[in-house]
Amino acid sequence: MSEDALDAALRLVRAQTALVRRFDARLGGLHGVSLADFTLLLRLAQAPGARMRRVDLAEALGLTASGVTRGLAPLERIGLVTREPDARDARVAYAALTRTGRRRLTEMLATARETAAEIFAAPDWSPADLARLTSLLTRLGGTGLKGA
Amino acid sequence: MSEDALDAALRLVRAQTALVRRFDARLGGLHGVSLADFTLLLRLAQAPGARMRRVDLAEALGLTASGVTRGLAPLERIGLVTREPDARDARVAYAALTRTGRRRLTEMLATARETAAEIFAAPDWSPADLARLTSLLTRLGGTGLKGA
DNA sequence: GGCATAAACTTGAGCAGTCAAGGAGTCGGC
DNA sequence: GCCGACTCCTTGACTGCTCAAGTTTATGCC
């Protein structure tokens, strides 16, 4: 029944806000970044050479190009990311992780993993539950950190 | 492994933004409201007497009190919701669905259900999948439209 | 070469939410 | 009956995104 589908969708939305709040609190408190900042850095780190075109970053994060510009700005200011031009195409400005960016990210990653582990902690969550959730979410078009 | 937990969390966040965009487009196009507006109205409709204290509404929606104030304002302006004082306690201002609000909501509800049905359509999604997803999300603290 | 079209990015305006502070009202202790 | 502490709600300042418009550069066609 479509009522159930709507219920699922609404629950998903609700679950997300709770989850984001939790990550933001942890990451903000310990490292001074938001979850959005963290995911951005993480994507960058996963790219070959730890650099990406802003357009591709937007696509990967599910943001608009302008969202990326705005999100990157403060990270550039605090030196976690730099802007690199493309030799071939003067239109593109790569965003690249700096050495400090990389270092800081590994610290954040530890925090993020802890937080995630707390959220999905036993006994409520078994590894099988987690796998099922991931697989269901993947069908929804979400691209996680392990690829499509 | 905590990497899997983080992956699940990130996928959930990503899935939500896609989902919200889809609902916003449909609801906005047909009824001029956002998904946030719609959920607000829906909660109201489910409350006894189709009215709630703003504080409780905030709690139910996972927002702050000020978020509710701001979200309610435009809905009051367009006459879907009214503000009602409490006879006993002058601090509380109920938000109540108007007659038009109720009528408009049933139209929106149809659209929302359709949209949800499309998102969770067969053959990708079986009713069992949907039930599993809902049950997993519920553990995450999300309160759906069918109660805790 | 020169021009139209398109791509990558930035910028201004606006919207939806947050937090922190404050106004107004209630309630328990005395 | 009054004071202090608490609750409900709103407001101002800010953040993080969106969309629409504009700039700059590349590319294909002739």
CSV table of N, CA and C (backbone and C1' of nucleotides) in Angstrom, one decimal, chain B residues 20-38 104 108 111-112 115, chain C residues 16:
chain,number,residue,atom,x,y,z
B,20,VAL,N,14.0,13.9,-0.7
B,20,VAL,CA,13.4,15.2,-0.4
B,20,VAL,C,13.2,16.0,-1.6
B,21,ARG,N,14.2,16.0,-2.5
B,21,ARG,CA,14.2,16.7,-3.7
B,21,ARG,C,13.0,16.3,-4.5
B,22,ARG,N,12.8,15.0,-4.6
B,22,ARG,CA,11.7,14.4,-5.4
B,22,ARG,C,10.3,14.8,-4.9
B,23,PHE,N,10.2,14.7,-3.6
B,23,PHE,CA,8.9,15.2,-3.0
B,23,PHE,C,8.7,16.7,-3.1
B,24,ASP,N,9.7,17.4,-2.9
B,24,ASP,CA,9.6,18.9,-3.0
B,24,ASP,C,9.1,19.3,-4.4
B,25,ALA,N,9.7,18.6,-5.4
B,25,ALA,CA,9.4,18.9,-6.8
B,25,ALA,C,7.9,18.6,-7.1
B,26,ARG,N,7.5,17.5,-6.7
B,26,ARG,CA,6.1,17.1,-6.9
B,26,ARG,C,5.1,17.9,-6.1
B,27,LEU,N,5.3,18.0,-4.8
B,27,LEU,CA,4.4,18.8,-4.0
B,27,LEU,C,4.4,20.3,-4.3
B,28,GLY,N,5.6,20.8,-4.6
B,28,GLY,CA,5.7,22.2,-4.9
B,28,GLY,C,5.0,22.5,-6.2
B,29,GLY,N,5.3,21.7,-7.2
B,29,GLY,CA,4.6,21.9,-8.5
B,29,GLY,C,3.1,21.8,-8.5
B,30,LEU,N,2.6,20.8,-7.8
B,30,LEU,CA,1.1,20.6,-7.8
B,30,LEU,C,0.4,21.4,-6.7
B,31,HIS,N,1.1,21.7,-5.6
B,31,HIS,CA,0.3,22.3,-4.5
B,31,HIS,C,1.0,23.5,-3.9
B,32,GLY,N,2.2,23.8,-4.4
B,32,GLY,CA,2.9,25.0,-3.8
B,32,GLY,C,3.4,24.9,-2.4
B,33,VAL,N,3.6,23.6,-2.0
B,33,VAL,CA,4.2,23.5,-0.6
B,33,VAL,C,5.4,22.6,-0.7
B,34,SER,N,6.3,22.7,0.3
B,34,SER,CA,7.4,21.9,0.4
B,34,SER,C,7.1,20.6,1.2
B,35,LEU,N,8.0,19.6,1.2
B,35,LEU,CA,7.8,18.4,1.9
B,35,LEU,C,7.7,18.8,3.4
B,36,ALA,N,8.5,19.7,3.9
B,36,ALA,CA,8.4,20.1,5.3
B,36,ALA,C,7.1,20.7,5.6
B,37,ASP,N,6.5,21.5,4.7
B,37,ASP,CA,5.2,22.0,5.0
B,37,ASP,C,4.2,20.9,5.1
B,38,PHE,N,4.3,20.0,4.1
B,38,PHE,CA,3.4,18.8,4.1
B,38,PHE,C,3.4,18.0,5.3
B,104,ARG,N,-7.1,20.9,1.4
B,104,ARG,CA,-5.9,20.9,0.6
B,104,ARG,C,-4.9,19.8,1.0
B,108,MET,N,-2.9,17.0,-1.2
B,108,MET,CA,-1.4,16.8,-1.1
B,108,MET,C,-1.1,15.3,-0.7
B,111,THR,N,-0.9,13.1,-3.7
B,111,THR,CA,0.3,13.3,-4.4
B,111,THR,C,1.5,12.7,-3.7
B,112,ALA,N,1.5,12.9,-2.4
B,112,ALA,CA,2.7,12.3,-1.6
B,112,ALA,C,2.7,10.8,-1.7
B,115,THR,N,3.9,9.7,-5.1
B,115,THR,CA,5.3,9.9,-5.2
B,115,THR,C,6.1,8.8,-4.4
C,16,DA,P,11.0,28.4,2.9
C,16,DA,O5',11.7,27.3,3.8
C,16,DA,C5',12.6,26.3,3.2
C,16,DA,C4',13.4,25.7,4.2
C,16,DA,C3',12.8,25.6,5.6
C,16,DA,O3',13.1,24.4,6.2
C,16,DA,C1',14.7,26.9,5.8
